[in-house]
C-alpha atoms as one frame of an Amber mdcrd trajectory, in Angstrom:
protein
 223.733 309.109 145.386 224.326 309.655 149.180 227.494 307.964 150.604 227.190
 304.917 152.814 226.975 305.572 156.387 228.938 302.341 157.156 231.798 300.509
 155.325 233.065 297.141 155.861 236.618 296.553 155.032 237.921 292.947 154.032
 241.639 292.728 155.463 243.703 290.861 152.885 247.251 291.709 154.185 247.816
 288.279 155.812 247.068 286.423 152.546 247.259 288.749 149.564 249.953 290.896
 150.995 252.218 288.251 152.635 252.062 285.789 149.685 254.092 288.411 147.672
 257.014 288.483 150.176 260.343 287.305 149.115 261.524 285.874 152.504 259.757
 283.276 154.570 257.272 284.544 157.349 256.893 282.570 160.447 253.667 281.138
 161.706 254.210 283.176 164.896 254.324 286.436 162.967 251.326 285.589 160.631
 249.329 284.845 163.956 250.436 287.955 165.670 249.463 290.078 162.549 245.869
 288.441 162.376 245.531 289.099 166.146 246.813 292.749 165.887 244.225 293.379
 163.051 241.156 292.054 165.111 242.441 294.037 168.107 242.379 297.169 165.822
 238.776 296.506 165.087 238.837 294.525 161.557 235.753 292.362 161.350 236.893
 290.567 158.362 240.383 289.131 157.991 241.646 286.745 155.059 244.208 284.874
 157.007 245.769 282.504 154.734 245.412 280.467 151.627 244.999 276.742 151.104
 247.255 276.309 148.010 250.237 274.288 147.405 253.378 275.436 148.994 255.072
 274.482 145.893 253.111 277.320 144.084 252.631 279.762 146.966 255.445 279.210
 149.457 254.347 282.081 151.869 251.044 280.474 152.269 252.474 277.425 153.827
 251.400 276.767 157.511 247.923 278.310 157.131 246.253 275.321 159.194 248.716
 276.227 162.045 248.036 280.078 161.817 244.276 279.178 161.959 244.926 277.071
 164.889 247.133 279.713 166.526 244.899 282.995 166.227 242.508 284.374 168.846
 239.231 283.750 167.263 237.480 286.991 168.405 233.687 286.815 168.358 232.218
 288.705 165.571 235.256 288.488 163.444 235.232 286.490 160.214 238.466 284.568
 159.744 238.532 283.463 155.891 240.959 281.604 153.548 241.373 281.285 149.763
 240.665 278.026 148.284 241.158 277.568 144.418 240.110 273.965 144.432 238.322
 271.295 146.312 241.625 269.854 147.854 242.043 273.288 149.193 238.630 273.756
 150.589 238.771 270.162 152.428 242.090 271.284 153.904 240.422 274.733 155.019
 237.364 272.966 156.306 239.630 270.582 158.306 241.248 273.509 159.866 237.944
 274.982 161.278 237.613 277.643 158.543 233.985 279.224 158.510 234.347 281.113
 155.301 236.316 280.854 152.085 236.878 282.581 148.762 237.255 281.683 145.240
 238.628 283.637 142.115 238.043 284.119 138.594 239.344 286.411 135.887 237.371
 288.877 133.809 240.267 288.395 131.249 240.668 285.220 129.298 244.226 286.063
 128.617 245.033 286.459 132.205 243.107 283.388 133.198 245.128 281.251 130.791
 248.602 282.849 131.974 247.595 282.660 135.610 245.828 279.457 136.154 246.334
 277.728 132.745 242.681 277.405 131.815 239.698 279.489 130.385 237.437 281.464
 132.455 234.699 278.790 131.815 237.065 276.002 132.926 237.901 277.912 136.003
 234.298 278.343 137.069 233.858 274.717 136.492 236.478 273.972 139.042 234.298
 275.783 141.665 231.411 273.589 141.236 232.565 270.849 143.727 233.918 273.633
 146.202 230.391 275.209 146.306 228.732 271.950 146.747 230.868 270.925 149.563
 230.575 274.409 151.067 226.902 274.439 150.824 226.626 271.086 152.491 228.970
 272.246 155.388 227.485 275.549 155.727 230.484 277.406 154.962 230.076 280.784
 153.265 231.851 281.588 149.891 233.041 284.957 148.745 234.155 285.491 145.142
 236.933 287.490 143.490 236.912 288.668 139.898 240.441 289.822 138.894 241.448
 292.295 135.934 238.072 294.202 136.034 239.571 297.417 134.871 242.591 296.195
 132.546 244.545 293.213 131.855 248.313 293.085 131.559 247.841 290.990 128.388
 244.630 292.140 126.729 244.296 295.702 127.856 240.801 297.122 128.433 238.327
 294.867 129.849 234.647 295.355 129.127 232.412 295.981 131.782 230.009 293.683
 130.329 232.414 290.819 130.621 233.063 291.591 134.305 229.212 291.417 134.947
 228.972 288.052 133.237 231.631 286.544 135.336 230.155 288.159 138.392 226.752
 286.819 137.499 228.081 283.133 137.257 229.817 283.468 140.635 226.639 284.407
 142.429 224.573 281.978 140.719 227.010 279.378 141.849 226.324 280.438 145.415
 228.858 283.185 146.311 227.094 285.573 148.593 229.409 288.719 147.435 231.765
 289.147 144.537 234.824 291.483 145.033 235.740 293.414 141.844 239.640 293.615
 141.566 241.727 296.182 139.734 244.734 293.669 139.833 247.157 295.872 138.104
 246.021 299.284 139.272 245.342 300.931 136.045 241.744 301.940 136.702 240.659
 305.584 137.302 237.614 307.016 138.796 235.634 307.599 135.820 236.150 303.993
 134.462 235.249 302.733 138.095 232.016 304.605 138.169 231.220 303.172 134.810
 232.193 299.490 135.728 229.883 299.590 138.905 227.131 301.324 136.914 227.141
 298.431 134.283 227.627 295.565 136.668 225.010 297.018 139.165 222.409 296.833
 136.336 222.278 293.030 137.049 223.704 292.716 140.554 222.494 294.481 143.615
 225.225 296.753 144.826 225.100 295.293 148.406 226.376 292.297 146.887 229.478
 293.828 145.399 232.849 294.897 146.684 235.986 296.765 145.407 239.456 295.576
 145.549 241.950 298.289 144.269 245.718 298.196 143.825 247.710 301.501 143.993
 249.963 300.885 141.052 249.245 304.079 139.526 248.210 305.985 142.804 244.638
 305.773 141.834 243.217 303.420 144.514 241.693 306.044 146.904 240.151 308.093
 144.213 238.648 304.694 142.895 237.323 303.946 146.312 235.642 307.280 146.599
 234.208 306.909 143.109 232.829 303.504 144.255 231.413 304.979 147.392 229.521
 307.331 145.129 228.077 304.218 143.397 226.821 302.971 146.605 229.563 300.245
 147.088 230.173 299.778 150.994 232.694 296.835 150.988 236.432 297.346 150.004
 239.465 294.844 150.280 242.722 296.354 151.503 246.037 295.384 152.947 247.885
 296.503 156.224 250.902 298.685 155.418 250.111 298.352 151.654 251.606 294.799
 151.876 251.596 292.867 148.641 253.056 293.734 145.281 251.914 293.430 141.625
 253.906 291.127 139.852 252.698 292.306 136.297 253.946 296.012 137.054 257.513
 296.078 138.208 258.155 298.209 141.331 254.469 298.751 141.869 253.222 299.006
 145.368 250.183 296.709 144.738 247.315 296.745 147.415 245.928 299.970 148.770
 247.016 300.341 152.521 244.206 299.758 154.992 245.508 302.732 157.059 245.032
 305.105 153.981 241.507 303.725 153.430 240.553 304.100 157.143 241.635 307.834
 157.071 239.809 308.472 153.942 236.711 306.847 155.479 237.061 308.691 158.751
 237.288 311.995 156.889 233.840 311.385 155.135 232.344 310.659 158.406 231.773
 306.964 157.452 231.925 304.511 160.285 234.359 301.414 160.167 234.702 300.383
 163.791 238.396 300.551 163.091 240.840 302.079 165.502 243.421 304.020 163.233
 246.306 304.198 165.853 246.047 300.458 166.698 245.904 299.592 162.957 248.953
 301.717 162.247 250.849 299.961 165.222 249.942 296.613 163.682 251.368 297.840
 160.308 254.531 298.982 161.952 254.985 295.439 163.904 254.598 293.549 160.576
 256.863 295.700 158.645 259.571 295.323 161.322 259.342 291.670 161.165 259.671
 291.746 157.483 262.588 294.313 157.451 260.752 296.813 155.366 259.101 300.092
 155.650 255.337 300.562 155.304 253.606 301.589 151.977 250.928 303.514 154.027
 251.223 307.056 153.349 249.030 308.012 156.421 251.331 305.914 158.635 254.380
 307.596 157.391 252.854 311.035 157.869 251.697 310.429 161.261 255.184 308.820
 162.288 257.144 311.797 161.007
C-alpha cells in the first residue's frame, strides 16, 4: 500500500500531556501553549478536559482556557468529556468538538473508571444525543488496544468490537491507543488489518505511547496500513502511570520529523513547533522528551 500523501496530527499535549504534570499549570500557560501550537500549523488541538478537578486537578480552568485562546479559523479546538455533565460544561464554553473514551480491556475499564466496557459505552448515549442535537462533533478513543497492564495482550477483535460500537453511536472517527506503549510494528499492522476489515481506515487514527521506544515504528507501520491520522503530544508531555518512569506520549516534533522525511504533508512548521515545546517545558521546569528537539538544540 502506498503511504498517505497528507497526515493530520491531533495534538493532545494540552490535555493528555498536562494532566499528568505534578505541579499546577496556570491558565495563562495553557492558553499560550494552545496559541503557540496553532501558530505552528496544528489544525487540531485537544485543549482541555471537562472533568471534576477532584479527579484531574490539572484540567481545572478548561472553560477559562477556551475563553482565552485565539480561535484561529480552520483549527479544531476540542475537549475530552467523559459524561453528560462534562459535555454540558464544554458546550457552555463554546466547544465545537468533544471526545469520549472507552477501553478495549475489561480489567482496565474496571480499574480506570469503575465500570465494564458495556456500562462505559452506555454512559455515552446521552452525550451523543446531546451532541447530535447541538451539532457538536464527537471523536472516540479506545485505550489499551495493544496491551493492558492487568490483562496482558488484547485481542484485535475486541478492539474492533468496541470501535464499531463507538462509530455506531455517532463518533466520526476512532483513535486506537497503545496506552502502555507495549505495541510493536508487527502487532500494529495486525491490529489495523483486523479492525480495518469492518471499519474504513479513513475513520481510524493511531495514538501511540513511547514507553518501549516503539512509537515511531508503530506510526510507520500504521502508515503502511493506510492510517493518516495520529495523536501526539508536544515535547512528549505526559507520562504513563502504569509503567514507572515511562515517557508516555510520542512527541509531536518527532512525528513531524518522521513525516517530513517521508515527504508526507502536515502543514506544520517544525521550527515553530520546537519553540512551542521549549516554551511550555520552561514553564513546567522540565526538559523536552522530544529527541528531535534535543538534537536540533545541541
